[in-house]
Coordinates of C-alpha atoms in Angstrom, one line a residue:
X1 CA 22.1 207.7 94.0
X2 CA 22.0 205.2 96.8
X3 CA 25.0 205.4 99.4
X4 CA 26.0 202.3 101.4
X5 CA 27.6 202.8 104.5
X6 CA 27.7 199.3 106.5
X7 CA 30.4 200.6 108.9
X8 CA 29.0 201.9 112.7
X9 CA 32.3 203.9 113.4
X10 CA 34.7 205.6 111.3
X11 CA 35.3 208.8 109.2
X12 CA 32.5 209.2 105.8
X13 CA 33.5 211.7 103.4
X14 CA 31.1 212.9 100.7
X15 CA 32.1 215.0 97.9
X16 CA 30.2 216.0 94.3
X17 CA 32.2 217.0 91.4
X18 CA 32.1 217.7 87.8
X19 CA 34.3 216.4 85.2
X20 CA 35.1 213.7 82.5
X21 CA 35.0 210.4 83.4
X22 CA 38.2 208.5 81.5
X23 CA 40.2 205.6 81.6
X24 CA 43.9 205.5 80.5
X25 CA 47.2 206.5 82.4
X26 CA 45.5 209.4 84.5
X27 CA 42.3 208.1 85.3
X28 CA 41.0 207.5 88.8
X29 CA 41.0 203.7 87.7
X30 CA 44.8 203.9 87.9
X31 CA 45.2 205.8 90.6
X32 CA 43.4 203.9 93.1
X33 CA 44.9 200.7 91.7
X34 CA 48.4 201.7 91.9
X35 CA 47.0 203.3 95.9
X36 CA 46.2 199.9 97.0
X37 CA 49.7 198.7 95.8
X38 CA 51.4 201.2 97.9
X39 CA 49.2 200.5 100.9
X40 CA 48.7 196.8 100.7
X41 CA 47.0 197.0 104.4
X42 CA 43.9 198.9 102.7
X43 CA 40.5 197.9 101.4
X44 CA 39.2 199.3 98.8
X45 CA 35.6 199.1 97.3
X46 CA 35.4 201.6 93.7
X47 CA 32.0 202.0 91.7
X48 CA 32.9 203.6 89.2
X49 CA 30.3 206.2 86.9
X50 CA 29.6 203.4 84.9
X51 CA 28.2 201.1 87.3
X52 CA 31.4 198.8 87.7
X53 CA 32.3 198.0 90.8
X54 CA 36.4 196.8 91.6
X55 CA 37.0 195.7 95.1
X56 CA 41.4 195.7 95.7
X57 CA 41.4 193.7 98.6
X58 CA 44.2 194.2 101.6
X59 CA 47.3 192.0 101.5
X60 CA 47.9 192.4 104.7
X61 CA 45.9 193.1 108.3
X62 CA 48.7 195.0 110.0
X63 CA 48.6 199.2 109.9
X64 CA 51.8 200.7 108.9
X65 CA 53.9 202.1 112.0
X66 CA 52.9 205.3 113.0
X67 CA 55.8 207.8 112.4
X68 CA 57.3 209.6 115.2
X69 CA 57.3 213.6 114.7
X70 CA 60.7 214.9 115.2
X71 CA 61.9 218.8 115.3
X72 CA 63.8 220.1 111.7
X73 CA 67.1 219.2 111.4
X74 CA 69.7 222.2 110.6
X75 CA 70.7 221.4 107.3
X76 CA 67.2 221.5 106.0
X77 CA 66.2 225.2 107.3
X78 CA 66.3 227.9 105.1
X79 CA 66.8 231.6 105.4
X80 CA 63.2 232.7 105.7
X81 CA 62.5 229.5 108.0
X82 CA 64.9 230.2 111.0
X83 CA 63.7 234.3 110.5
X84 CA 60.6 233.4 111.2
X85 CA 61.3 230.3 114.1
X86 CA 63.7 233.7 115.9
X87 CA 60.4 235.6 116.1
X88 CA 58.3 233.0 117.4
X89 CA 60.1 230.6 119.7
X90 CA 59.7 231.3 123.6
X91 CA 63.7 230.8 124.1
X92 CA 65.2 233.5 126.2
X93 CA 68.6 232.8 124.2
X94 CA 69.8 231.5 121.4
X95 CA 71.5 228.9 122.6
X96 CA 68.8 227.5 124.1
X97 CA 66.8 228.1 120.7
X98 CA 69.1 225.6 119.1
X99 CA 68.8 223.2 121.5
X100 CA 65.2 223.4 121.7
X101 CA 64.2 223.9 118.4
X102 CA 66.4 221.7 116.6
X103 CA 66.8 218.0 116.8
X104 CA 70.5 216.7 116.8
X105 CA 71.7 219.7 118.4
X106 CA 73.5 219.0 122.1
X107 CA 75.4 222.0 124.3
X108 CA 78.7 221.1 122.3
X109 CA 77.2 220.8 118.8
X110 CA 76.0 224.5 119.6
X111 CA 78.7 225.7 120.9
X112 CA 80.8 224.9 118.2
X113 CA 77.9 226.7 115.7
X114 CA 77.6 229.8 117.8
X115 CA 81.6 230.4 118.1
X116 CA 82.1 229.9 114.2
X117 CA 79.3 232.4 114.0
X118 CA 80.6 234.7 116.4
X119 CA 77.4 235.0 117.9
X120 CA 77.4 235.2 121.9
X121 CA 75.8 232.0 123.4
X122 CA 72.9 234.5 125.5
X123 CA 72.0 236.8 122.4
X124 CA 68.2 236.9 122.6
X125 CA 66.8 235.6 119.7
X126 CA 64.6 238.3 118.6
X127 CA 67.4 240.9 118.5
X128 CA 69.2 238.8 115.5
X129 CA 70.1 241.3 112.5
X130 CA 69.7 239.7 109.1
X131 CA 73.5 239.4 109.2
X132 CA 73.3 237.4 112.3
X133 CA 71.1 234.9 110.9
X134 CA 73.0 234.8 107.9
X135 CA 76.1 233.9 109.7
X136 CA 74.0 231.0 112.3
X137 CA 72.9 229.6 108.9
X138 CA 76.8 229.4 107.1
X139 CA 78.1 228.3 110.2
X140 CA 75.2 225.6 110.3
X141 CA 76.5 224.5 106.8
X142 CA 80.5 223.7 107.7
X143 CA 79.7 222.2 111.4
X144 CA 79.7 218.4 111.3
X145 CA 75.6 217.3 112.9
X146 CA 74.5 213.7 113.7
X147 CA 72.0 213.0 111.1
X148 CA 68.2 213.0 111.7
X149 CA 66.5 210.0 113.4
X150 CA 64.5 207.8 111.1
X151 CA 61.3 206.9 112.9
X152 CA 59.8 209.5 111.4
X153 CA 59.7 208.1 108.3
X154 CA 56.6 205.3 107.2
X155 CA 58.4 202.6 104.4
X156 CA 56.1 200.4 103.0
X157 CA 58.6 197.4 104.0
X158 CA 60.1 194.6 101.6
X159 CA 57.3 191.7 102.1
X160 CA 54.1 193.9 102.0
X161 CA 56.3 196.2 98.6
X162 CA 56.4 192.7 97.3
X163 CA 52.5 191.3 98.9
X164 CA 51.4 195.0 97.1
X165 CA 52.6 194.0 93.8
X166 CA 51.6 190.3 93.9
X167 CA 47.9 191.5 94.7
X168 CA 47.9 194.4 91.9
X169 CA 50.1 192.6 89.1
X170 CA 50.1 188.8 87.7
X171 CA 53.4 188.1 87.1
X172 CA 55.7 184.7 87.7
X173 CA 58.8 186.8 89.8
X174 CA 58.6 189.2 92.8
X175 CA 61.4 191.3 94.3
X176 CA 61.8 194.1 96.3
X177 CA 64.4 196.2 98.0
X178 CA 64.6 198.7 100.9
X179 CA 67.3 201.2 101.4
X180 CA 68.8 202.4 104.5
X181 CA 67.1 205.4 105.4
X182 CA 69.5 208.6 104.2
X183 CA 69.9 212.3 103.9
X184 CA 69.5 214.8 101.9
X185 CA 69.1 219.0 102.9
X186 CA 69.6 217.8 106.6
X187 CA 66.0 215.3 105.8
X188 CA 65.9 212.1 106.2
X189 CA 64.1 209.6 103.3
X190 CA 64.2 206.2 102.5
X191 CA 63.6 204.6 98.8
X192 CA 62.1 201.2 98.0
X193 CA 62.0 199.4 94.9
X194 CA 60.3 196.3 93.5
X195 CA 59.6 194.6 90.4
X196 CA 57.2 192.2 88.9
X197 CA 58.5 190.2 85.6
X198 CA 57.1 187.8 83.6
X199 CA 53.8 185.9 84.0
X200 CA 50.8 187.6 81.8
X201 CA 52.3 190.6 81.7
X202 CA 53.3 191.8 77.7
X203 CA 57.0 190.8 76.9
X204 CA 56.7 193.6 74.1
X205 CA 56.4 196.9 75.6
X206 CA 58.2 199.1 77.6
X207 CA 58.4 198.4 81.3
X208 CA 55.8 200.3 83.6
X209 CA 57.1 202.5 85.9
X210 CA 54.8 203.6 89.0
X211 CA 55.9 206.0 91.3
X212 CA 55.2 206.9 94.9
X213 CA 55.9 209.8 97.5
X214 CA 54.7 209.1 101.1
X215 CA 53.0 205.8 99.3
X216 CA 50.8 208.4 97.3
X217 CA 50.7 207.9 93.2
X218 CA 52.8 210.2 90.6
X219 CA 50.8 210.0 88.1
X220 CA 51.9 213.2 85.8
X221 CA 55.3 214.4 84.8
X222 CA 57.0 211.4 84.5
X223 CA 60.3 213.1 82.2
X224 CA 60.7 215.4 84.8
X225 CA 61.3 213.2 87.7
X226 CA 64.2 212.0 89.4
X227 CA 62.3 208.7 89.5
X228 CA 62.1 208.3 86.2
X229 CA 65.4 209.3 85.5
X230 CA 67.0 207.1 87.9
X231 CA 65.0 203.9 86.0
X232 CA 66.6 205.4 82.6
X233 CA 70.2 205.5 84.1
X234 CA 69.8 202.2 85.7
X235 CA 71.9 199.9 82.7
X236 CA 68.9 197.6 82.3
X237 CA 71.5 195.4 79.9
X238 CA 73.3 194.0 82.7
X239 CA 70.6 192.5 84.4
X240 CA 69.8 190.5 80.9
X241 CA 67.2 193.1 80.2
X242 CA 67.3 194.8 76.5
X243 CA 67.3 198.4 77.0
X244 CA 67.8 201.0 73.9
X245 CA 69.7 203.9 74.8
X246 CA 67.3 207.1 76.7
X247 CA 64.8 204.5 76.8
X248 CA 62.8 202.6 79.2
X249 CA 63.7 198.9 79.4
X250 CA 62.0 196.4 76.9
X251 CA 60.8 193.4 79.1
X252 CA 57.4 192.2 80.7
X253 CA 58.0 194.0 83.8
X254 CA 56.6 196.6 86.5
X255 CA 59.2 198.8 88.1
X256 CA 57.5 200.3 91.5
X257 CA 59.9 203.1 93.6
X258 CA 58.4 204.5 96.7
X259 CA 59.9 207.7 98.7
X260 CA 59.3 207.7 102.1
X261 CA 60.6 211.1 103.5
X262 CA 59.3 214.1 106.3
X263 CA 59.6 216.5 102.9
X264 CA 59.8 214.8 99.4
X265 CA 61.5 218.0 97.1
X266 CA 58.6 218.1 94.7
X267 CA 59.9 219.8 91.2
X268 CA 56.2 222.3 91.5
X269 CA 53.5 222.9 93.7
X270 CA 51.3 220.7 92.1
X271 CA 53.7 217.9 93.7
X272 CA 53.9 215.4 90.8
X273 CA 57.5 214.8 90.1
X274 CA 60.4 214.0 92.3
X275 CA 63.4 216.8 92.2
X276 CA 66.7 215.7 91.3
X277 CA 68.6 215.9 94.0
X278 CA 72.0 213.6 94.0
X279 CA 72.0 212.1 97.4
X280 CA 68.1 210.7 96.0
X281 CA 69.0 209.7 92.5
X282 CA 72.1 207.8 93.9
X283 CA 69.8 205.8 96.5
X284 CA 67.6 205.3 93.9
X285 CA 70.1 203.5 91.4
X286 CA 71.7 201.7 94.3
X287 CA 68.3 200.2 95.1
X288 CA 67.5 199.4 91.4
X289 CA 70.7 198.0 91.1
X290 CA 70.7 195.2 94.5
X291 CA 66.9 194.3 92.5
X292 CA 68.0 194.3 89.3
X293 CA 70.7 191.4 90.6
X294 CA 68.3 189.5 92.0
X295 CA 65.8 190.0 88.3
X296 CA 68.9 188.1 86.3
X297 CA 69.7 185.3 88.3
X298 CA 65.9 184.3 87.9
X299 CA 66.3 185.6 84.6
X300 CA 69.4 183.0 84.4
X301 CA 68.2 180.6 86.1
X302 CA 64.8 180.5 84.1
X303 CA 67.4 180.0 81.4
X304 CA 69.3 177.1 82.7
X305 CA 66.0 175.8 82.9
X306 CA 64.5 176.0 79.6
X307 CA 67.9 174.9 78.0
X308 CA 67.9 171.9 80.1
X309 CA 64.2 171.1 79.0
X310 CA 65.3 171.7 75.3
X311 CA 68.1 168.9 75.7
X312 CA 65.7 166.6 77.6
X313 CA 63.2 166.8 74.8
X314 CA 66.1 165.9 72.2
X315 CA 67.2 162.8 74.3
X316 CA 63.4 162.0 74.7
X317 CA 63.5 162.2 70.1
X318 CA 65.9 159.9 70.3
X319 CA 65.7 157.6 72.7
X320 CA 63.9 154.9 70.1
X321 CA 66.7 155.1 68.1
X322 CA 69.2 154.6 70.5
X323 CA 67.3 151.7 71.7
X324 CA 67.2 150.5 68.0
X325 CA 71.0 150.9 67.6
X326 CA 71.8 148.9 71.2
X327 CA 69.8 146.3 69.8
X328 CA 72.0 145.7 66.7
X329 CA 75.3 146.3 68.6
X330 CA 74.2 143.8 71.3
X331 CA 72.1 141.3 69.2
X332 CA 69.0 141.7 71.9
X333 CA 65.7 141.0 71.3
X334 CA 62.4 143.1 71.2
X335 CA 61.3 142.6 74.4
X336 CA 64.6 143.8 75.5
X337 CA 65.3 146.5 73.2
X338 CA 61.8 147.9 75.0
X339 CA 63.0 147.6 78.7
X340 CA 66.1 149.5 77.4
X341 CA 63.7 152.1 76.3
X342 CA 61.7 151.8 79.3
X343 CA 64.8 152.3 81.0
X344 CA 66.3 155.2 79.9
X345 CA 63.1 157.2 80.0
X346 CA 62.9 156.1 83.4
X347 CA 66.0 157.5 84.2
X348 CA 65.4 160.6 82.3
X349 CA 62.3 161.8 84.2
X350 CA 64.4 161.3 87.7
X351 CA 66.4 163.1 86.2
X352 CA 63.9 166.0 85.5
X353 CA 62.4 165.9 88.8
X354 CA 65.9 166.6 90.4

């Protein structure tokens, strides 16, 4: 097969592989075009093995902010973790191993974690028993830490959430919400949400969800994520969606939630659904909820709207006969009874455009 390559600097990555070619859910079809509405400042160009060729075109020229690395936070290390970070730091005590290895830890935050471990503050790190690390890590748990910077995360943003669905979904109404970044396990993550509703989109179904980590697709174990479950729990009802209970809402509507975090707690290594941790779930439905607001009052106001058309169109049926009946009352002529006509419709399309 012929390759194009029309770019004179870059990376080029060739691969060969076997497999079944399908369309659906799980394809490749769905996966790049729910990748180019999690990274609206990409280009993509897909032939597919049929010949096809898709182009999803960038929504934006602007790169994404490039993260900041940061050193682990002490909530989120584990047993096995620190073991292993005692043997191989180049600290000649441990608490210089705290404050160099850690981020958030000052000479009075480790102080306070060393004492309530009765650990002595010069202790060389590789002469920590198993009991000593057990202690460092339970007295990590009750000491109060600053919470993990957040540059280290990469959020899509509210405008290019909502520019990513405009360019990958036709719908009539946008939205889109970003959280304050939060914590969980001593990590910092932040969760987006937006939704599309309306337009050509079917009003029968069941809502699509799409789900990112780190703006990558979910496309498999949708039940078993936190994600999911969080769209589930989200009381579509109140937002003047219908919703049967354990189901997905019933509306003409694309629910996309991103997670933007230095370690997304994947449920397996295959890393295809979120884990449910409550500090995630509870942003999650908090960021559903401030979107879901903003869904009904276009939902309302799309109402107002088409009940105000509906009692337009009534006076517009009658407006001959009213015109008929003031010309009995008043005893006008035809000619008259006509600019009364004229009149009022006059007066009703003003009315409209207002």
């Amino acid at each position: 097969d012929e390759t194009i390559w029309e770019k004179d600097h870059g990376t080029r990555i060739e691969i060969t592989l076997t497999g079944s070619y399908k369309r659906g859910q799980h394809s490749v079809d769905n996966y790049l075009e729910q990748t180019a509405i999690a990274n609206p400042h990409v280009h993509l160009t897909y032939k597919d093995p049929k010949g096809d060729t898709v182009v999803y075109s960038n929504s934006t020229e602007s790169l994404p902010v490039e993260p900041i690395e940061i050193k682990p936070h002490p909530y989120g290390v584990e047993l096995g973790i620190l073991a292993r970070m005692l043997t191989d730091t180049k600290a000649r005590n441990i608490s210089a191993f705290l404050k160099d290895e850690f981020c958030r830890v000052g000479p009075k935050t480790c102080e306070q974690i060393l004492t309530t471990a009765d650990i002595s503050l010069r202790k060389h790190p590789k002469r920590m028993t198993q009991e000593d690390i057990q202690s460092l890590l339970d007295a990590i748990e009750v000491t109060k830490i600053a919470a993990p910077p957040t540059d280290c995360l990469s959020p899509i943003g509210e405008e290019l959430v909502m520019a990513g669905l405009k360019n990958g979904v036709e719908a009539d109404f946008y939205t889109s919400v970003t959280r304050p970044a939060s914590v969980y396990r001593g990590n910092p993550f932040q969760i987006e949400v937006g939704i599309a509703y309306g337009g050509s989109l079917p009003g029968d179904d069941l809502a699509k969800v799409i789900r990112f980590a780190n703006r990558v697709p979910l496309l498999y174990q949708a039940s078993a994520c936190a994600i999911h479950k969080s769209v589930l729990g989200a009381s579509w009802r109140n937002y003047g969606v219908q919703q049967s209970r354990g189901a997905l809402p019933s509306a003409p509507m694309v629910i996309l939630i991103h997670m933007a975090s230095v370690w997304v707690p994947f449920t397996s290594e295959s890393k295809e659904a979120v884990a449910h941790y409550p500090e995630i779930i509870k942003e999650m439905t908090l960021a559903l909820q401030e979107a879901g607001r903003q869904l009904k009052r276009h939902i309302n106001r799309r109402a107002r709207e088409k009940d105000a058309l509906k009692k337009q169109n009534y006076i517009v049926k009658y407006i001959p006969f009213i015109g008929e009946a003031l010309q009995e009352i008043l005893g006008i002529d035809d000619a008259e009874r006509e600019d009364v006509i004229a009149s009022l419709t006059e007066t009703l399309e003003r009315s409209r455009k207002l």
